[in-house]
CSV table of C-alpha atoms in Angstrom, one decimal:
chain,number,residue,atom,x,y,z
E,200,UNK,CA,0.0,-0.1,-0.1
E,201,UNK,CA,2.8,2.5,0.8
E,202,UNK,CA,5.0,1.4,-1.9
E,203,UNK,CA,3.9,4.0,-4.5
E,204,UNK,CA,4.4,6.8,-1.9
E,205,UNK,CA,7.9,5.5,-1.1
E,206,UNK,CA,8.7,5.9,-4.8
E,207,UNK,CA,7.5,9.4,-5.1
E,208,UNK,CA,8.7,10.7,-1.6
E,209,UNK,CA,12.3,11.4,-2.8
E,210,UNK,CA,10.9,14.2,-5.1
E,211,UNK,CA,8.8,15.9,-2.6
E,212,UNK,CA,11.4,15.8,0.0
E,213,UNK,CA,13.9,17.5,-2.4
E,214,UNK,CA,11.2,19.9,-3.6
E,215,UNK,CA,10.4,21.0,0.0
E,216,UNK,CA,14.2,21.2,1.1
E,217,UNK,CA,15.3,23.2,-2.1
E,218,UNK,CA,12.2,25.0,-3.0
E,219,UNK,CA,9.5,25.4,-0.3
E,220,UNK,CA,12.1,26.0,2.6
E,221,UNK,CA,14.4,28.5,0.7
E,222,UNK,CA,11.0,30.7,-0.2
E,223,UNK,CA,9.7,30.6,3.2
E,224,UNK,CA,13.3,31.5,4.6
E,225,UNK,CA,13.4,34.4,1.9
E,226,UNK,CA,10.0,35.6,3.0
E,227,UNK,CA,11.0,35.6,6.7
E,228,UNK,CA,14.2,37.4,5.8
E,229,UNK,CA,12.7,40.1,3.7
E,230,UNK,CA,10.9,41.4,6.8
E,231,UNK,CA,14.3,41.8,8.7
E,232,UNK,CA,17.4,43.8,8.5
E,233,UNK,CA,20.5,41.7,8.5
E,234,UNK,CA,24.0,42.1,7.7
E,235,UNK,CA,24.9,38.2,7.8
E,236,UNK,CA,26.0,38.0,11.4
E,237,UNK,CA,24.0,38.4,14.6
E,238,UNK,CA,20.3,38.3,15.0
E,239,UNK,CA,18.1,39.6,12.3
E,240,UNK,CA,16.2,42.8,13.3
E,241,UNK,CA,12.5,42.7,12.4
E,242,UNK,CA,11.5,45.7,10.3
E,243,UNK,CA,8.2,44.7,8.9
E,244,UNK,CA,7.5,46.0,5.3
E,245,UNK,CA,10.3,48.6,5.4
E,246,UNK,CA,12.3,46.8,2.8
E,247,UNK,CA,9.6,46.6,0.3
E,248,UNK,CA,8.8,50.5,1.0
E,249,UNK,CA,12.5,51.3,0.3
E,250,UNK,CA,12.4,49.2,-2.8
E,251,UNK,CA,9.4,51.2,-4.1
E,252,UNK,CA,11.3,54.5,-3.8
E,253,UNK,CA,14.8,52.9,-4.9
E,254,UNK,CA,15.7,54.5,-8.3
E,255,UNK,CA,18.3,51.7,-8.7
E,256,UNK,CA,15.7,49.1,-8.3
E,257,UNK,CA,13.4,50.7,-10.8
E,258,UNK,CA,16.5,50.8,-13.3
E,259,UNK,CA,17.2,47.3,-12.7
E,260,UNK,CA,13.5,46.5,-13.5
E,261,UNK,CA,13.3,48.3,-16.7
E,262,UNK,CA,16.6,46.8,-17.8
E,263,UNK,CA,15.3,43.2,-17.1
E,264,UNK,CA,12.1,44.2,-18.8
E,265,UNK,CA,14.2,44.9,-21.9
E,266,UNK,CA,16.1,41.7,-21.6
E,267,UNK,CA,12.8,39.7,-21.6
E,268,UNK,CA,11.6,41.8,-24.6
E,269,UNK,CA,14.7,40.9,-26.6
E,270,UNK,CA,14.6,37.2,-25.5
E,271,UNK,CA,11.0,36.6,-26.2
E,272,UNK,CA,10.4,38.7,-29.3
E,273,UNK,CA,14.1,38.5,-30.9
E,274,UNK,CA,15.6,35.4,-29.7
E,275,UNK,CA,12.7,33.0,-29.8
E,276,UNK,CA,11.8,34.1,-33.5
E,277,UNK,CA,15.3,33.8,-34.7
E,278,UNK,CA,15.6,30.3,-33.1
E,279,UNK,CA,12.5,29.3,-34.8
E,280,UNK,CA,13.7,30.7,-38.2
E,281,UNK,CA,16.9,28.9,-37.8
E,282,UNK,CA,15.4,25.6,-36.9
E,283,UNK,CA,13.2,25.9,-39.9
E,284,UNK,CA,16.3,26.6,-42.0
E,285,UNK,CA,18.2,23.6,-40.6
E,286,UNK,CA,15.2,21.3,-41.1
E,287,UNK,CA,15.1,22.1,-44.8
E,288,UNK,CA,15.6,18.9,-47.0
E,289,UNK,CA,18.8,18.7,-48.9
E,290,UNK,CA,20.9,20.9,-46.7
E,291,UNK,CA,24.4,19.9,-46.6
E,292,UNK,CA,26.5,19.5,-43.4
E,293,UNK,CA,23.4,19.8,-41.5
E,294,UNK,CA,24.9,18.0,-38.3
E,295,UNK,CA,27.8,20.5,-38.6
E,296,UNK,CA,25.5,23.6,-38.5
E,297,UNK,CA,23.5,22.2,-35.6
E,298,UNK,CA,26.5,21.7,-33.5
E,299,UNK,CA,28.0,25.0,-34.4
E,300,UNK,CA,25.1,27.0,-33.3
E,301,UNK,CA,24.6,24.9,-30.1
E,302,UNK,CA,28.5,25.4,-29.1
E,303,UNK,CA,27.7,28.9,-27.2
E,304,UNK,CA,25.5,27.1,-24.8
E,305,UNK,CA,28.1,24.8,-23.6
E,306,UNK,CA,30.9,27.3,-23.4
E,307,UNK,CA,31.6,28.9,-20.0
E,308,UNK,CA,30.0,32.3,-19.3
E,309,UNK,CA,33.5,33.7,-18.4
E,310,UNK,CA,34.9,32.5,-21.7
E,311,UNK,CA,32.3,34.2,-23.5
E,312,UNK,CA,32.8,37.4,-21.5
E,313,UNK,CA,36.6,37.4,-22.3
E,314,UNK,CA,36.1,36.8,-25.9
E,315,UNK,CA,33.5,39.6,-26.3
E,316,UNK,CA,35.6,42.0,-24.2
E,317,UNK,CA,38.6,41.3,-26.6
E,318,UNK,CA,36.3,41.8,-29.7
E,319,UNK,CA,34.5,44.9,-28.6
E,320,UNK,CA,37.5,46.8,-26.8
E,321,UNK,CA,37.5,50.4,-27.9
E,322,UNK,CA,41.0,50.8,-28.8
E,323,UNK,CA,42.0,47.3,-30.0
E,324,UNK,CA,39.0,45.3,-30.5
E,325,UNK,CA,38.5,43.4,-33.7
E,326,UNK,CA,35.0,44.9,-34.2
E,327,UNK,CA,36.1,48.4,-34.1
E,328,UNK,CA,39.2,47.7,-36.3
E,329,UNK,CA,37.0,46.4,-39.0
E,330,UNK,CA,34.6,49.4,-38.7
E,331,UNK,CA,37.5,51.8,-38.7
E,332,UNK,CA,38.9,50.0,-41.8
E,333,UNK,CA,35.6,50.0,-43.8
E,334,UNK,CA,34.2,53.4,-42.4
E,335,UNK,CA,36.9,55.3,-40.9
E,336,UNK,CA,35.9,57.1,-37.6
E,337,UNK,CA,36.9,56.7,-34.0
E,338,UNK,CA,35.2,53.4,-33.3
E,339,UNK,CA,32.3,52.8,-30.9
E,340,UNK,CA,32.5,52.4,-27.2
E,341,UNK,CA,30.5,49.1,-27.0
E,342,UNK,CA,30.7,48.7,-23.3
E,343,UNK,CA,31.5,52.2,-22.0
E,344,UNK,CA,28.5,54.0,-23.5
E,345,UNK,CA,25.2,53.2,-21.9
E,346,UNK,CA,23.1,52.7,-25.0
E,347,UNK,CA,25.6,50.5,-26.8
E,348,UNK,CA,26.2,48.6,-23.6
E,349,UNK,CA,22.6,47.5,-23.6
E,350,UNK,CA,22.9,46.5,-27.2
E,351,UNK,CA,26.0,44.5,-26.6
E,352,UNK,CA,24.4,42.6,-23.7
E,353,UNK,CA,21.2,41.8,-26.0
E,354,UNK,CA,23.7,40.6,-28.9
E,355,UNK,CA,25.4,38.4,-26.5
E,356,UNK,CA,22.1,36.9,-25.1
E,357,UNK,CA,21.1,36.3,-28.8
E,358,UNK,CA,24.2,34.6,-29.6
E,359,UNK,CA,24.4,32.5,-26.6
E,360,UNK,CA,20.8,31.3,-26.3
E,361,UNK,CA,19.4,31.0,-30.0
E,362,UNK,CA,21.3,27.8,-30.7
E,363,UNK,CA,19.9,26.2,-27.4
E,364,UNK,CA,16.3,27.2,-28.2
E,365,UNK,CA,16.9,26.0,-31.9
E,366,UNK,CA,17.1,22.4,-30.6
E,367,UNK,CA,13.6,22.5,-29.2
E,368,UNK,CA,12.2,23.9,-32.2
E,369,UNK,CA,14.0,21.3,-34.3
E,370,UNK,CA,12.8,18.4,-32.3
E,371,UNK,CA,9.1,19.8,-32.7
E,372,UNK,CA,9.7,20.3,-36.5
E,373,UNK,CA,10.7,16.8,-36.9
E,374,UNK,CA,7.6,15.4,-35.3
E,375,UNK,CA,5.2,17.4,-37.6
E,376,UNK,CA,3.8,14.8,-39.9
E,377,UNK,CA,4.8,15.1,-43.7
E,378,UNK,CA,1.3,14.4,-44.8
E,379,UNK,CA,0.1,17.8,-43.5
E,380,UNK,CA,2.6,19.6,-45.8
E,381,UNK,CA,1.6,17.2,-48.7
E,382,UNK,CA,-2.2,18.2,-48.1
E,383,UNK,CA,-1.3,21.8,-47.9
E,384,UNK,CA,0.7,21.6,-51.2
E,385,UNK,CA,-2.3,19.8,-52.9
E,386,UNK,CA,-4.5,23.0,-51.7
E,387,UNK,CA,-1.9,25.2,-53.5
E,388,UNK,CA,-0.2,26.4,-50.3
E,389,UNK,CA,3.3,27.7,-50.8
E,390,UNK,CA,6.0,27.5,-48.4
E,391,UNK,CA,5.1,30.8,-46.5
E,392,UNK,CA,1.5,29.8,-46.2
E,393,UNK,CA,2.5,26.1,-45.0
E,394,UNK,CA,4.6,27.6,-42.4
E,395,UNK,CA,1.7,29.7,-40.8
E,396,UNK,CA,-1.0,27.1,-41.5
E,397,UNK,CA,1.0,23.9,-40.8
E,398,UNK,CA,4.1,24.3,-39.0
E,399,UNK,CA,3.2,27.0,-36.3
E,400,UNK,CA,-0.1,25.3,-35.3
E,401,UNK,CA,1.5,21.9,-35.2
E,402,UNK,CA,4.6,23.2,-32.9
E,403,UNK,CA,2.4,25.6,-30.8
E,404,UNK,CA,3.2,23.5,-27.5
E,405,UNK,CA,6.9,23.8,-28.0
E,406,UNK,CA,6.5,27.3,-29.0
E,407,UNK,CA,4.7,28.2,-25.6
E,408,UNK,CA,7.2,26.1,-23.6
E,409,UNK,CA,10.1,28.0,-25.3
E,410,UNK,CA,8.5,31.3,-24.8
E,411,UNK,CA,7.8,30.8,-20.9
E,412,UNK,CA,11.2,29.3,-20.4
E,413,UNK,CA,12.9,32.1,-22.3
E,414,UNK,CA,10.9,34.8,-20.2
E,415,UNK,CA,12.0,33.1,-17.0
E,416,UNK,CA,15.6,32.9,-17.9
E,417,UNK,CA,15.6,36.5,-19.1
E,418,UNK,CA,14.0,37.9,-16.2
E,419,UNK,CA,16.8,36.2,-14.0
E,420,UNK,CA,19.5,37.3,-16.3
E,421,UNK,CA,22.8,37.6,-14.5
E,422,UNK,CA,25.9,36.2,-16.3
E,423,UNK,CA,26.0,38.3,-19.3
E,424,UNK,CA,25.6,41.8,-17.7
E,425,UNK,CA,27.7,40.8,-14.8
E,426,UNK,CA,30.8,39.5,-16.7
E,427,UNK,CA,30.8,41.8,-19.7
E,428,UNK,CA,29.7,45.3,-18.3
E,429,UNK,CA,29.4,44.7,-14.5
E,430,UNK,CA,25.9,46.4,-14.8
E,431,UNK,CA,27.6,49.5,-16.1
E,432,UNK,CA,28.3,52.1,-17.3
E,433,UNK,CA,26.7,53.3,-14.2
E,434,UNK,CA,23.6,51.1,-13.9
E,435,UNK,CA,22.9,51.0,-17.6
E,436,UNK,CA,22.8,47.2,-17.7
E,437,UNK,CA,22.0,46.4,-14.4
E,438,UNK,CA,19.5,43.5,-13.8
E,439,UNK,CA,17.3,42.6,-11.1
E,440,UNK,CA,19.4,39.5,-10.3
E,441,UNK,CA,22.5,41.8,-10.2
E,442,UNK,CA,20.7,44.2,-7.8
E,443,UNK,CA,20.1,41.3,-5.5
E,444,UNK,CA,23.8,40.3,-5.8
E,445,UNK,CA,24.9,43.8,-5.1
E,446,UNK,CA,22.6,44.2,-2.2
E,447,UNK,CA,23.5,41.0,-0.5
E,448,UNK,CA,27.2,40.4,-1.2
E,449,UNK,CA,28.5,43.9,-1.8
E,450,UNK,CA,26.5,46.1,0.9
E,451,UNK,CA,25.5,43.0,3.2
E,452,UNK,CA,22.0,44.0,3.1
E,453,UNK,CA,20.5,40.5,3.2
E,454,UNK,CA,17.0,41.4,4.2
E,455,UNK,CA,16.8,44.1,1.4
E,456,UNK,CA,18.3,41.6,-1.0
E,457,UNK,CA,15.7,39.0,0.0
E,458,UNK,CA,12.7,41.6,-0.4
E,459,UNK,CA,14.2,42.5,-4.0
E,460,UNK,CA,14.5,38.6,-4.8
E,461,UNK,CA,10.9,38.1,-3.5
E,462,UNK,CA,9.6,40.8,-5.9
E,463,UNK,CA,11.3,39.2,-8.7
E,464,UNK,CA,9.9,35.9,-7.9
E,465,UNK,CA,6.2,37.2,-7.5
E,466,UNK,CA,6.5,38.9,-10.9
E,467,UNK,CA,8.1,36.0,-12.7
E,468,UNK,CA,5.7,33.6,-11.1
E,469,UNK,CA,2.6,35.7,-12.0
E,470,UNK,CA,3.6,36.5,-15.6
E,471,UNK,CA,4.6,33.0,-16.0
E,472,UNK,CA,1.0,31.9,-14.9
E,473,UNK,CA,-0.5,34.3,-17.2
E,474,UNK,CA,1.4,33.1,-20.1
E,475,UNK,CA,0.5,29.6,-19.3
E,476,UNK,CA,-3.3,30.6,-19.6
E,477,UNK,CA,-2.8,32.6,-22.8
E,478,UNK,CA,-0.7,30.0,-24.4
E,479,UNK,CA,-2.9,27.0,-23.2
E,480,UNK,CA,0.2,25.2,-21.8
E,481,UNK,CA,-1.0,21.8,-20.3
E,482,UNK,CA,-4.5,22.2,-21.2
E,483,UNK,CA,-6.3,19.4,-23.0
E,484,UNK,CA,-7.4,20.3,-26.7
């Protein structure tokens, strides 16, 4: 009688220990003022009220929103189009292209940051050297200029994640029955019409999954802005995850950091649930 519960118990034990307990601890810590040592001082909702007035947190929210928009409306469509191209019949060296686009995902973020720092160096970077040779001028401050820094982080996010998401779309495209395309051809549908009437509806569940996971990953973005721009110049590329890191480990404001992390968790959870409903994830047809 107890055998089924014994088999599923490890999942729930781990879920409680590594998900529920940390969330409850963060909720309690967000109501305190604590520097990492001694006894936390209860301050109620003061941390959340301070966050509402903190311009740095507002900037971090705006930047994270930008990263989310880039991830959902640029990275996901590029991954879909790339997967469609790689799925084309007769494409030579298909496996080589697949591996090439997936390589950025398995590289260490530190290696990626180092390579892009060398490529985008204002004085000696390869990108500026090519631009100077072709168009002249003094080059672009890719990391030091606030607007260009945002674009740089967005490009790195695109380069790193598009190949990873392409794998999901490729798997979905391979599962679409060829009969549907043949029926569309008999009805006079061309490649573009077949894409919108056959491909997109057939891979809708995978597309919904990719959109939600891309949103969650972009909302929690940390590696790229931290390693490439360190959130700068100023706070031009500061993400909410970086804001939490700075509050906790640079200023030792652990209660304040917990409050910011809890706000991020609530926003991500709420929007994810909304996307689940809009995209009908897990809903029977």
